[in-house]
Amino acid sequence: MCPTEGEAAGAVLVLTRVDDPTADMVIAELNRRDIPVVRLDPGVDFPGQASTSAYFGTTGMIGEIATGSRRLDLQRVRAVYYRRPTPYGPEKGGLDSAAEFAAREARFGLGGILAGINCPYVNHPWQIARAEVKPLQLLAAVRAGFTVPATLITNRPDKARAFADSYERVVYKPLRSIVHVNDRQQRSTIWTGTVDSSEMDESIKATAHLFQVQVDKVADLRITAVGSRLFCVRIDSPSLDWREDYDAIVYSVVDPPHGLELACDFYLKHFGLRFGCFDFALGKEGEPIFLECNPNGQWAWLEDATGVPIASAIADLLEGSRL
């Protein structure tokens, strides 16, 4: 059957916001390959600029998503690239009850339809959500065979102080990276930083805190895993947390340390992922020490800085040549 006018047969569905230069790089690569692309930001485009209709029966889910210019048959989606779509409505209030109801219904209606498309995802949003949880990351890293620093998650000041006193150096890091916006609309975040027991007061009781032994490192490794391909970049920075000052970083493309390919593959499969950004500290003997894996991490700046062909590798996954 020939596609109807405006139908994007065999298209890659890209779910992200308008201002996402990382997704732009992948879309440009897919366009060079003449792979149809439908871009959608469901939290913004629906229902004003996009509509959906899905029927559920004995054959599963059939239906479509339509934008102003394209129609996407849910059974003919080649792959979904899930990047950084806008949330359905404000995360904390800001809407009247009717608008909150509509946003919630959109999230579970359209969001559920998007999550149920029978095709490969890079990565599936539900798998991303699970893989972002730090305690699950640490458990999976141990099972994968990575070296993991001693870590404590607690809201008890006595346990935190005892942990800090047991090691020479300890750092605090947030359980989830969040950008804060103050009353003057200034953006800030919390970087990994050193702490000692004298700084640990009763405010620790207010919520969970993650404390970890500080690794005696000579550099960091950022390994971007795309399917079975690893792009390994050494990061030399004067900062404990290299994200504090990108201008001070020196990048070097290096081979992954021995054995890391199998461990990364095990880790990704554990969470059902096809993509992940691994961060390792590089010890004085050259041993990689696991810090975290972001299942939806940024990578475009690494390609710009070093030329590693990550966009092309992601396009390979979405095209289907390496699924």
PDB file of C-alpha atoms in Angstrom:
ATOM      1  CA  MET A   1       0.000   0.000   0.000  1.00  0.00           C
ATOM      2  CA  CYS A   2       1.363   3.405  -0.955  1.00  0.00           C
ATOM      3  CA  PRO A   3       1.612   6.016   1.790  1.00  0.00           C
ATOM      4  CA  THR A   4      -1.056   8.719   1.722  1.00  0.00           C
ATOM      5  CA  GLU A   5      -0.146  12.367   1.336  1.00  0.00           C
ATOM      6  CA  GLY A   6       1.744  13.606   4.359  1.00  0.00           C
ATOM      7  CA  GLU A   7       2.282  10.095   5.732  1.00  0.00           C
ATOM      8  CA  ALA A   8       5.770   9.466   7.098  1.00  0.00           C
ATOM      9  CA  ALA A   9       6.073   5.749   6.406  1.00  0.00           C
ATOM     10  CA  GLY A  10       8.933   4.048   8.215  1.00  0.00           C
ATOM     11  CA  ALA A  11       9.803   7.284  10.013  1.00  0.00           C
ATOM     12  CA  VAL A  12      11.908   7.795  13.091  1.00  0.00           C
ATOM     13  CA  LEU A  13       9.862   9.554  15.761  1.00  0.00           C
ATOM     14  CA  VAL A  14      11.979  12.061  17.700  1.00  0.00           C
ATOM     15  CA  LEU A  15      10.469  13.142  21.014  1.00  0.00           C
ATOM     16  CA  THR A  16      12.130  16.313  22.247  1.00  0.00           C
ATOM     17  CA  ARG A  17      11.696  20.023  22.765  1.00  0.00           C
ATOM     18  CA  VAL A  18      12.310  22.628  20.088  1.00  0.00           C
ATOM     19  CA  ASP A  19      15.616  23.885  21.516  1.00  0.00           C
ATOM     20  CA  ASP A  20      17.582  20.631  21.526  1.00  0.00           C
ATOM     21  CA  PRO A  21      20.785  20.959  19.453  1.00  0.00           C
ATOM     22  CA  THR A  22      21.794  17.400  20.415  1.00  0.00           C
ATOM     23  CA  ALA A  23      18.697  15.963  18.741  1.00  0.00           C
ATOM     24  CA  ASP A  24      19.286  18.328  15.807  1.00  0.00           C
ATOM     25  CA  MET A  25      22.595  16.579  15.096  1.00  0.00           C
ATOM     26  CA  VAL A  26      20.933  13.167  14.894  1.00  0.00           C
ATOM     27  CA  ILE A  27      18.042  14.488  12.790  1.00  0.00           C
ATOM     28  CA  ALA A  28      20.527  16.071  10.374  1.00  0.00           C
ATOM     29  CA  GLU A  29      22.312  12.722  10.033  1.00  0.00           C
ATOM     30  CA  LEU A  30      19.008  10.911   9.406  1.00  0.00           C
ATOM     31  CA  ASN A  31      18.074  13.528   6.802  1.00  0.00           C
ATOM     32  CA  ARG A  32      21.390  12.902   5.014  1.00  0.00           C
ATOM     33  CA  ARG A  33      20.396   9.250   4.822  1.00  0.00           C
ATOM     34  CA  ASP A  34      16.896  10.081   3.514  1.00  0.00           C
ATOM     35  CA  ILE A  35      15.287   8.527   6.603  1.00  0.00           C
ATOM     36  CA  PRO A  36      11.901  10.193   7.283  1.00  0.00           C
ATOM     37  CA  VAL A  37      11.728  11.978  10.639  1.00  0.00           C
ATOM     38  CA  VAL A  38       8.736  13.184  12.629  1.00  0.00           C
ATOM     39  CA  ARG A  39       9.644  15.517  15.489  1.00  0.00           C
ATOM     40  CA  LEU A  40       7.175  15.944  18.332  1.00  0.00           C
ATOM     41  CA  ASP A  41       7.238  17.667  21.707  1.00  0.00           C
ATOM     42  CA  PRO A  42       4.134  16.053  23.215  1.00  0.00           C
ATOM     43  CA  GLY A  43       4.022  18.313  26.290  1.00  0.00           C
ATOM     44  CA  VAL A  44       3.810  21.393  24.043  1.00  0.00           C
ATOM     45  CA  ASP A  45       2.404  20.245  20.692  1.00  0.00           C
ATOM     46  CA  PHE A  46      -0.541  18.237  22.055  1.00  0.00           C
ATOM     47  CA  PRO A  47      -3.403  18.963  21.672  1.00  0.00           C
ATOM     48  CA  GLY A  48      -3.018  22.306  19.880  1.00  0.00           C
ATOM     49  CA  GLN A  49      -0.665  21.292  17.068  1.00  0.00           C
ATOM     50  CA  ALA A  50      -0.928  17.514  17.204  1.00  0.00           C
ATOM     51  CA  SER A  51      -3.634  14.911  17.597  1.00  0.00           C
ATOM     52  CA  THR A  52      -3.775  11.184  18.177  1.00  0.00           C
ATOM     53  CA  SER A  53      -6.191   8.308  17.869  1.00  0.00           C
ATOM     54  CA  ALA A  54      -5.402   4.740  18.904  1.00  0.00           C
ATOM     55  CA  TYR A  55      -7.583   1.645  18.868  1.00  0.00           C
ATOM     56  CA  PHE A  56      -6.836  -1.362  21.066  1.00  0.00           C
ATOM     57  CA  GLY A  57      -8.104  -4.793  20.099  1.00  0.00           C
ATOM     58  CA  THR A  58      -7.002  -8.321  19.386  1.00  0.00           C
ATOM     59  CA  THR A  59      -4.305  -7.101  16.981  1.00  0.00           C
ATOM     60  CA  GLY A  60      -2.784  -4.763  19.544  1.00  0.00           C
ATOM     61  CA  MET A  61      -2.611  -0.996  19.062  1.00  0.00           C
ATOM     62  CA  ILE A  62      -3.418   0.633  15.744  1.00  0.00           C
ATOM     63  CA  GLY A  63      -3.829   4.321  15.054  1.00  0.00           C
ATOM     64  CA  GLU A  64      -1.932   7.453  14.245  1.00  0.00           C
ATOM     65  CA  ILE A  65      -0.333  10.644  15.445  1.00  0.00           C
ATOM     66  CA  ALA A  66      -0.882  13.681  13.255  1.00  0.00           C
ATOM     67  CA  THR A  67       0.947  16.990  13.256  1.00  0.00           C
ATOM     68  CA  GLY A  68       0.309  20.015  11.073  1.00  0.00           C
ATOM     69  CA  SER A  69       2.224  18.478   8.185  1.00  0.00           C
ATOM     70  CA  ARG A  70       2.764  14.764   8.865  1.00  0.00           C
ATOM     71  CA  ARG A  71       0.760  11.681   9.730  1.00  0.00           C
ATOM     72  CA  LEU A  72       2.489   8.826  11.513  1.00  0.00           C
ATOM     73  CA  ASP A  73       0.979   5.343  11.446  1.00  0.00           C
ATOM     74  CA  LEU A  74       1.670   3.808  14.852  1.00  0.00           C
ATOM     75  CA  GLN A  75       2.358   0.431  13.239  1.00  0.00           C
ATOM     76  CA  ARG A  76       4.884   1.831  10.786  1.00  0.00           C
ATOM     77  CA  VAL A  77       7.277   3.653  13.106  1.00  0.00           C
ATOM     78  CA  ARG A  78      10.851   2.642  12.405  1.00  0.00           C
ATOM     79  CA  ALA A  79      12.224   3.685  15.832  1.00  0.00           C
ATOM     80  CA  VAL A  80      11.717   6.248  18.589  1.00  0.00           C
ATOM     81  CA  TYR A  81      14.476   8.605  19.734  1.00  0.00           C
ATOM     82  CA  TYR A  82      13.475   9.848  23.182  1.00  0.00           C
ATOM     83  CA  ARG A  83      15.505  12.884  24.129  1.00  0.00           C
ATOM     84  CA  ARG A  84      14.242  15.802  26.227  1.00  0.00           C
ATOM     85  CA  PRO A  85      10.513  16.404  25.700  1.00  0.00           C
ATOM     86  CA  THR A  86       8.763  19.106  27.737  1.00  0.00           C
ATOM     87  CA  PRO A  87       6.798  17.741  30.735  1.00  0.00           C
ATOM     88  CA  TYR A  88       3.023  17.639  30.414  1.00  0.00           C
ATOM     89  CA  GLY A  89       2.173  20.823  32.300  1.00  0.00           C
ATOM     90  CA  PRO A  90       4.137  22.327  35.214  1.00  0.00           C
ATOM     91  CA  GLU A  91       5.659  19.693  37.474  1.00  0.00           C
ATOM     92  CA  LYS A  92       4.437  21.480  40.617  1.00  0.00           C
ATOM     93  CA  GLY A  93       1.161  23.314  40.375  1.00  0.00           C
ATOM     94  CA  GLY A  94       0.619  26.454  38.334  1.00  0.00           C
ATOM     95  CA  LEU A  95      -2.558  25.163  36.665  1.00  0.00           C
ATOM     96  CA  ASP A  96      -6.197  25.287  37.639  1.00  0.00           C
ATOM     97  CA  SER A  97      -7.935  21.997  38.353  1.00  0.00           C
ATOM     98  CA  ALA A  98      -9.290  21.564  34.817  1.00  0.00           C
ATOM     99  CA  ALA A  99      -5.896  22.242  33.240  1.00  0.00           C
ATOM    100  CA  GLU A 100      -4.195  19.892  35.700  1.00  0.00           C
ATOM    101  CA  PHE A 101      -6.697  17.192  34.791  1.00  0.00           C
ATOM    102  CA  ALA A 102      -6.076  17.739  31.066  1.00  0.00           C
ATOM    103  CA  ALA A 103      -2.297  17.636  31.510  1.00  0.00           C
ATOM    104  CA  ARG A 104      -2.513  14.430  33.536  1.00  0.00           C
ATOM    105  CA  GLU A 105      -4.801  12.787  30.994  1.00  0.00           C
ATOM    106  CA  ALA A 106      -2.437  13.821  28.182  1.00  0.00           C
ATOM    107  CA  ARG A 107       0.501  12.313  30.050  1.00  0.00           C
ATOM    108  CA  PHE A 108      -1.169   8.964  30.598  1.00  0.00           C
ATOM    109  CA  GLY A 109      -3.091   8.973  27.295  1.00  0.00           C
ATOM    110  CA  LEU A 110      -0.698  10.248  24.636  1.00  0.00           C
ATOM    111  CA  GLY A 111       2.295   9.356  26.803  1.00  0.00           C
ATOM    112  CA  GLY A 112       1.003   5.810  27.146  1.00  0.00           C
ATOM    113  CA  ILE A 113       0.433   5.526  23.397  1.00  0.00           C
ATOM    114  CA  LEU A 114       3.965   6.741  22.683  1.00  0.00           C
ATOM    115  CA  ALA A 115       5.389   4.288  25.213  1.00  0.00           C
ATOM    116  CA  GLY A 116       3.416   1.443  23.655  1.00  0.00           C
ATOM    117  CA  ILE A 117       4.611   1.753  20.046  1.00  0.00           C
ATOM    118  CA  ASN A 118       6.022  -1.614  18.981  1.00  0.00           C
ATOM    119  CA  CYS A 119       9.449  -0.563  17.729  1.00  0.00           C
ATOM    120  CA  PRO A 120      13.000  -0.033  19.049  1.00  0.00           C
ATOM    121  CA  TYR A 121      13.576   2.921  21.397  1.00  0.00           C
ATOM    122  CA  VAL A 122      16.726   4.887  22.130  1.00  0.00           C
ATOM    123  CA  ASN A 123      15.876   4.815  25.007  1.00  0.00           C
ATOM    124  CA  HIS A 124      12.410   3.855  26.243  1.00  0.00           C
ATOM    125  CA  PRO A 125      11.253   6.518  28.740  1.00  0.00           C
ATOM    126  CA  TRP A 126      10.246   3.950  31.360  1.00  0.00           C
ATOM    127  CA  GLN A 127      13.674   2.326  31.153  1.00  0.00           C
ATOM    128  CA  ILE A 128      15.291   5.753  31.432  1.00  0.00           C
ATOM    129  CA  ALA A 129      13.287   6.514  34.566  1.00  0.00           C
ATOM    130  CA  ARG A 130      14.427   3.276  36.214  1.00  0.00           C
ATOM    131  CA  ALA A 131      18.056   3.668  35.151  1.00  0.00           C
ATOM    132  CA  GLU A 132      18.249   7.216  36.557  1.00  0.00           C
ATOM    133  CA  VAL A 133      17.786   5.983  40.137  1.00  0.00           C
ATOM    134  CA  LYS A 134      21.189   6.150  41.850  1.00  0.00           C
ATOM    135  CA  PRO A 135      20.755   3.153  44.226  1.00  0.00           C
ATOM    136  CA  LEU A 136      19.760   0.969  41.263  1.00  0.00           C
ATOM    137  CA  GLN A 137      22.741   2.276  39.297  1.00  0.00           C
ATOM    138  CA  LEU A 138      25.144   1.297  42.069  1.00  0.00           C
ATOM    139  CA  LEU A 139      23.652  -2.188  42.394  1.00  0.00           C
ATOM    140  CA  ALA A 140      23.801  -2.734  38.630  1.00  0.00           C
ATOM    141  CA  ALA A 141      27.390  -1.468  38.499  1.00  0.00           C
ATOM    142  CA  VAL A 142      28.472  -4.015  41.107  1.00  0.00           C
ATOM    143  CA  ARG A 143      26.729  -6.800  39.203  1.00  0.00           C
ATOM    144  CA  ALA A 144      28.388  -5.660  35.976  1.00  0.00           C
ATOM    145  CA  GLY A 145      31.794  -6.003  37.616  1.00  0.00           C
ATOM    146  CA  PHE A 146      32.688  -2.323  37.880  1.00  0.00           C
ATOM    147  CA  THR A 147      34.739  -1.032  40.789  1.00  0.00           C
ATOM    148  CA  VAL A 148      32.361   1.109  42.856  1.00  0.00           C
ATOM    149  CA  PRO A 149      33.448   3.526  45.628  1.00  0.00           C
ATOM    150  CA  ALA A 150      32.033   2.937  49.099  1.00  0.00           C
ATOM    151  CA  THR A 151      28.751   4.859  49.234  1.00  0.00           C
ATOM    152  CA  LEU A 152      26.229   5.760  51.918  1.00  0.00           C
ATOM    153  CA  ILE A 153      22.688   7.036  51.385  1.00  0.00           C
ATOM    154  CA  THR A 154      21.128   8.252  54.620  1.00  0.00           C
ATOM    155  CA  ASN A 155      19.182  10.947  56.426  1.00  0.00           C
ATOM    156  CA  ARG A 156      20.806  10.125  59.769  1.00  0.00           C
ATOM    157  CA  PRO A 157      23.488  12.604  60.872  1.00  0.00           C
ATOM    158  CA  ASP A 158      25.189  10.041  63.126  1.00  0.00           C
ATOM    159  CA  LYS A 159      25.563   7.552  60.274  1.00  0.00           C
ATOM    160  CA  ALA A 160      26.826  10.276  57.939  1.00  0.00           C
ATOM    161  CA  ARG A 161      29.426  11.485  60.443  1.00  0.00           C
ATOM    162  CA  ALA A 162      30.602   7.941  61.160  1.00  0.00           C
ATOM    163  CA  PHE A 163      30.971   7.290  57.436  1.00  0.00           C
ATOM    164  CA  ALA A 164      32.966  10.498  56.919  1.00  0.00           C
ATOM    165  CA  ASP A 165      35.231   9.692  59.854  1.00  0.00           C
ATOM    166  CA  SER A 166      35.945   6.221  58.444  1.00  0.00           C
ATOM    167  CA  TYR A 167      37.635   7.539  55.294  1.00  0.00           C
ATOM    168  CA  GLU A 168      40.264  10.114  54.484  1.00  0.00           C
ATOM    169  CA  ARG A 169      38.099  12.058  52.053  1.00  0.00           C
ATOM    170  CA  VAL A 170      34.366  11.958  51.375  1.00  0.00           C
ATOM    171  CA  VAL A 171      32.203  13.806  48.849  1.00  0.00           C
ATOM    172  CA  TYR A 172      28.527  14.696  48.737  1.00  0.00           C
ATOM    173  CA  LYS A 173      26.610  14.496  45.488  1.00  0.00           C
ATOM    174  CA  PRO A 174      22.891  14.957  44.774  1.00  0.00           C
ATOM    175  CA  LEU A 175      20.840  11.859  44.043  1.00  0.00           C
ATOM    176  CA  ARG A 176      19.475  13.600  40.982  1.00  0.00           C
ATOM    177  CA  SER A 177      20.891  16.558  39.079  1.00  0.00           C
ATOM    178  CA  ILE A 178      18.458  19.449  39.267  1.00  0.00           C
ATOM    179  CA  VAL A 179      18.859  22.988  37.976  1.00  0.00           C
ATOM    180  CA  HIS A 180      17.589  25.554  40.479  1.00  0.00           C
ATOM    181  CA  VAL A 181      16.110  28.900  39.377  1.00  0.00           C
ATOM    182  CA  ASN A 182      16.008  31.609  42.050  1.00  0.00           C
ATOM    183  CA  ASP A 183      13.707  34.642  42.290  1.00  0.00           C
ATOM    184  CA  ARG A 184      15.985  36.573  39.907  1.00  0.00           C
ATOM    185  CA  GLN A 185      15.743  33.776  37.332  1.00  0.00           C
ATOM    186  CA  GLN A 186      19.394  32.824  37.885  1.00  0.00           C
ATOM    187  CA  ARG A 187      20.170  29.165  37.230  1.00  0.00           C
ATOM    188  CA  SER A 188      22.422  27.088  39.467  1.00  0.00           C
ATOM    189  CA  THR A 189      23.111  23.461  40.265  1.00  0.00           C
ATOM    190  CA  ILE A 190      24.791  21.394  42.980  1.00  0.00           C
ATOM    191  CA  TRP A 191      28.204  20.011  42.044  1.00  0.00           C
ATOM    192  CA  THR A 192      30.001  17.135  43.692  1.00  0.00           C
ATOM    193  CA  GLY A 193      31.962  18.548  46.619  1.00  0.00           C
ATOM    194  CA  THR A 194      34.079  17.410  49.548  1.00  0.00           C
ATOM    195  CA  VAL A 195      32.571  17.288  53.049  1.00  0.00           C
ATOM    196  CA  ASP A 196      33.755  16.262  56.498  1.00  0.00           C
ATOM    197  CA  SER A 197      31.959  15.190  59.629  1.00  0.00           C
ATOM    198  CA  SER A 198      32.190  18.638  61.245  1.00  0.00           C
ATOM    199  CA  GLU A 199      29.887  20.035  58.547  1.00  0.00           C
ATOM    200  CA  MET A 200      27.198  17.388  59.040  1.00  0.00           C
ATOM    201  CA  ASP A 201      24.479  18.854  61.230  1.00  0.00           C
ATOM    202  CA  GLU A 202      20.871  17.979  61.991  1.00  0.00           C
ATOM    203  CA  SER A 203      19.698  19.343  58.627  1.00  0.00           C
ATOM    204  CA  ILE A 204      20.692  15.980  57.163  1.00  0.00           C
ATOM    205  CA  LYS A 205      17.480  14.603  58.700  1.00  0.00           C
ATOM    206  CA  ALA A 206      15.386  16.597  56.223  1.00  0.00           C
ATOM    207  CA  THR A 207      15.960  14.259  53.276  1.00  0.00           C
ATOM    208  CA  ALA A 208      18.151  11.531  51.798  1.00  0.00           C
ATOM    209  CA  HIS A 209      21.805  12.388  51.141  1.00  0.00           C
ATOM    210  CA  LEU A 210      24.417  10.494  49.140  1.00  0.00           C
ATOM    211  CA  PHE A 211      27.968  10.413  50.520  1.00  0.00           C
ATOM    212  CA  GLN A 212      30.787   8.633  48.728  1.00  0.00           C
ATOM    213  CA  VAL A 213      34.475   8.010  49.217  1.00  0.00           C
ATOM    214  CA  GLN A 214      36.445  10.471  47.114  1.00  0.00           C
ATOM    215  CA  VAL A 215      38.424   8.660  44.449  1.00  0.00           C
ATOM    216  CA  ASP A 216      42.135   9.472  44.241  1.00  0.00           C
ATOM    217  CA  LYS A 217      42.055  10.066  40.505  1.00  0.00           C
ATOM    218  CA  VAL A 218      44.341  11.355  37.791  1.00  0.00           C
ATOM    219  CA  ALA A 219      41.560  12.062  35.276  1.00  0.00           C
ATOM    220  CA  ASP A 220      38.006  11.150  34.326  1.00  0.00           C
ATOM    221  CA  LEU A 221      36.616   8.997  31.544  1.00  0.00           C
ATOM    222  CA  ARG A 222      33.380   9.735  29.750  1.00  0.00           C
ATOM    223  CA  ILE A 223      32.275   6.668  27.832  1.00  0.00           C
ATOM    224  CA  THR A 224      29.298   7.104  25.531  1.00  0.00           C
ATOM    225  CA  ALA A 225      27.822   3.689  24.742  1.00  0.00           C
ATOM    226  CA  VAL A 226      25.697   3.449  21.601  1.00  0.00           C
ATOM    227  CA  GLY A 227      24.573  -0.135  21.216  1.00  0.00           C
ATOM    228  CA  SER A 228      27.771  -2.191  21.275  1.00  0.00           C
ATOM    229  CA  ARG A 229      29.984   0.760  20.318  1.00  0.00           C
ATOM    230  CA  LEU A 230      31.916   2.683  22.967  1.00  0.00           C
ATOM    231  CA  PHE A 231      33.270   6.194  22.449  1.00  0.00           C
ATOM    232  CA  CYS A 232      35.829   6.787  25.188  1.00  0.00           C
ATOM    233  CA  VAL A 233      37.111  10.283  25.981  1.00  0.00           C
ATOM    234  CA  ARG A 234      39.596  11.112  28.710  1.00  0.00           C
ATOM    235  CA  ILE A 235      38.800  14.331  30.563  1.00  0.00           C
ATOM    236  CA  ASP A 236      41.608  16.192  32.306  1.00  0.00           C
ATOM    237  CA  SER A 237      40.317  18.973  34.525  1.00  0.00           C
ATOM    238  CA  PRO A 238      41.588  20.882  37.577  1.00  0.00           C
ATOM    239  CA  SER A 239      38.120  20.589  39.173  1.00  0.00           C
ATOM    240  CA  LEU A 240      36.864  17.764  41.345  1.00  0.00           C
ATOM    241  CA  ASP A 241      33.658  17.880  39.278  1.00  0.00           C
ATOM    242  CA  TRP A 242      34.721  18.658  35.714  1.00  0.00           C
ATOM    243  CA  ARG A 243      31.242  19.985  34.846  1.00  0.00           C
ATOM    244  CA  GLU A 244      31.990  23.140  36.867  1.00  0.00           C
ATOM    245  CA  ASP A 245      34.266  24.586  34.172  1.00  0.00           C
ATOM    246  CA  TYR A 246      34.094  23.192  30.648  1.00  0.00           C
ATOM    247  CA  ASP A 247      36.605  25.786  29.418  1.00  0.00           C
ATOM    248  CA  ALA A 248      39.330  24.240  31.607  1.00  0.00           C
ATOM    249  CA  ILE A 249      38.916  20.708  30.216  1.00  0.00           C
ATOM    250  CA  VAL A 250      41.473  18.971  27.993  1.00  0.00           C
ATOM    251  CA  TYR A 251      39.968  16.116  25.940  1.00  0.00           C
ATOM    252  CA  SER A 252      41.723  13.021  24.586  1.00  0.00           C
ATOM    253  CA  VAL A 253      40.128  10.196  22.624  1.00  0.00           C
ATOM    254  CA  VAL A 254      41.410   6.932  24.106  1.00  0.00           C
ATOM    255  CA  ASP A 255      40.685   3.223  23.921  1.00  0.00           C
ATOM    256  CA  PRO A 256      38.338   1.844  26.596  1.00  0.00           C
ATOM    257  CA  PRO A 257      40.184   0.076  29.438  1.00  0.00           C
ATOM    258  CA  HIS A 258      40.389  -3.700  29.086  1.00  0.00           C
ATOM    259  CA  GLY A 259      37.188  -5.512  29.985  1.00  0.00           C
ATOM    260  CA  LEU A 260      35.004  -2.434  30.026  1.00  0.00           C
ATOM    261  CA  GLU A 261      33.163  -3.317  26.806  1.00  0.00           C
ATOM    262  CA  LEU A 262      31.559  -6.422  28.314  1.00  0.00           C
ATOM    263  CA  ALA A 263      30.755  -4.680  31.595  1.00  0.00           C
ATOM    264  CA  CYS A 264      29.087  -1.727  29.844  1.00  0.00           C
ATOM    265  CA  ASP A 265      27.106  -4.107  27.646  1.00  0.00           C
ATOM    266  CA  PHE A 266      25.932  -6.042  30.715  1.00  0.00           C
ATOM    267  CA  TYR A 267      24.938  -2.802  32.456  1.00  0.00           C
ATOM    268  CA  LEU A 268      22.912  -1.501  29.499  1.00  0.00           C
ATOM    269  CA  LYS A 269      21.121  -4.802  29.001  1.00  0.00           C
ATOM    270  CA  HIS A 270      20.309  -4.945  32.719  1.00  0.00           C
ATOM    271  CA  PHE A 271      18.231  -1.782  32.286  1.00  0.00           C
ATOM    272  CA  GLY A 272      17.036  -2.513  28.748  1.00  0.00           C
ATOM    273  CA  LEU A 273      19.010   0.409  27.330  1.00  0.00           C
ATOM    274  CA  ARG A 274      20.659   0.947  23.940  1.00  0.00           C
ATOM    275  CA  PHE A 275      22.432   4.143  24.935  1.00  0.00           C
ATOM    276  CA  GLY A 276      24.178   5.411  28.064  1.00  0.00           C
ATOM    277  CA  CYS A 277      26.774   7.965  29.160  1.00  0.00           C
ATOM    278  CA  PHE A 278      29.126   6.365  31.683  1.00  0.00           C
ATOM    279  CA  ASP A 279      31.312   8.438  33.985  1.00  0.00           C
ATOM    280  CA  PHE A 280      34.402   6.855  35.511  1.00  0.00           C
ATOM    281  CA  ALA A 281      37.217   8.244  37.624  1.00  0.00           C
ATOM    282  CA  LEU A 282      40.597   7.074  36.426  1.00  0.00           C
ATOM    283  CA  GLY A 283      42.737   5.863  39.337  1.00  0.00           C
ATOM    284  CA  LYS A 284      46.494   6.293  39.620  1.00  0.00           C
ATOM    285  CA  GLU A 285      47.101   2.790  38.261  1.00  0.00           C
ATOM    286  CA  GLY A 286      44.816   3.454  35.306  1.00  0.00           C
ATOM    287  CA  GLU A 287      41.858   1.574  36.766  1.00  0.00           C
ATOM    288  CA  PRO A 288      38.356   2.892  35.905  1.00  0.00           C
ATOM    289  CA  ILE A 289      36.111   3.470  38.923  1.00  0.00           C
ATOM    290  CA  PHE A 290      32.377   3.734  38.290  1.00  0.00           C
ATOM    291  CA  LEU A 291      30.663   6.974  39.270  1.00  0.00           C
ATOM    292  CA  GLU A 292      27.366   6.929  37.376  1.00  0.00           C
ATOM    293  CA  CYS A 293      25.621   6.255  34.080  1.00  0.00           C
ATOM    294  CA  ASN A 294      23.193   8.770  32.617  1.00  0.00           C
ATOM    295  CA  PRO A 295      20.727   6.886  30.366  1.00  0.00           C
ATOM    296  CA  ASN A 296      19.806  10.102  28.577  1.00  0.00           C
ATOM    297  CA  GLY A 297      23.036  12.053  28.901  1.00  0.00           C
ATOM    298  CA  GLN A 298      24.471  14.864  26.820  1.00  0.00           C
ATOM    299  CA  TRP A 299      27.155  14.038  24.257  1.00  0.00           C
ATOM    300  CA  ALA A 300      27.042  16.656  21.490  1.00  0.00           C
ATOM    301  CA  TRP A 301      29.800  18.767  23.060  1.00  0.00           C
ATOM    302  CA  LEU A 302      32.117  15.743  23.004  1.00  0.00           C
ATOM    303  CA  GLU A 303      31.559  15.240  19.300  1.00  0.00           C
ATOM    304  CA  ASP A 304      32.216  18.940  18.700  1.00  0.00           C
ATOM    305  CA  ALA A 305      35.399  18.834  20.808  1.00  0.00           C
ATOM    306  CA  THR A 306      36.886  15.541  19.598  1.00  0.00           C
ATOM    307  CA  GLY A 307      35.128  14.455  16.425  1.00  0.00           C
ATOM    308  CA  VAL A 308      33.915  11.126  17.841  1.00  0.00           C
ATOM    309  CA  PRO A 309      30.989  10.146  15.535  1.00  0.00           C
ATOM    310  CA  ILE A 310      28.264   9.667  18.159  1.00  0.00           C
ATOM    311  CA  ALA A 311      25.463  11.212  16.081  1.00  0.00           C
ATOM    312  CA  SER A 312      26.212   8.803  13.249  1.00  0.00           C
ATOM    313  CA  ALA A 313      26.215   5.843  15.641  1.00  0.00           C
ATOM    314  CA  ILE A 314      22.819   6.848  17.084  1.00  0.00           C
ATOM    315  CA  ALA A 315      21.488   7.271  13.564  1.00  0.00           C
ATOM    316  CA  ASP A 316      22.699   3.726  12.821  1.00  0.00           C
ATOM    317  CA  LEU A 317      20.615   2.454  15.724  1.00  0.00           C
ATOM    318  CA  LEU A 318      17.551   4.374  14.653  1.00  0.00           C
ATOM    319  CA  GLU A 319      17.922   3.409  11.019  1.00  0.00           C
ATOM    320  CA  GLY A 320      18.061  -0.241  12.043  1.00  0.00           C
ATOM    321  CA  SER A 321      21.447  -1.269  10.720  1.00  0.00           C
ATOM    322  CA  ARG A 322      22.754  -1.975  14.230  1.00  0.00           C
ATOM    323  CA  LEU A 323      19.626  -2.922  16.190  1.00  0.00           C
TER     324      LEU A 323
END
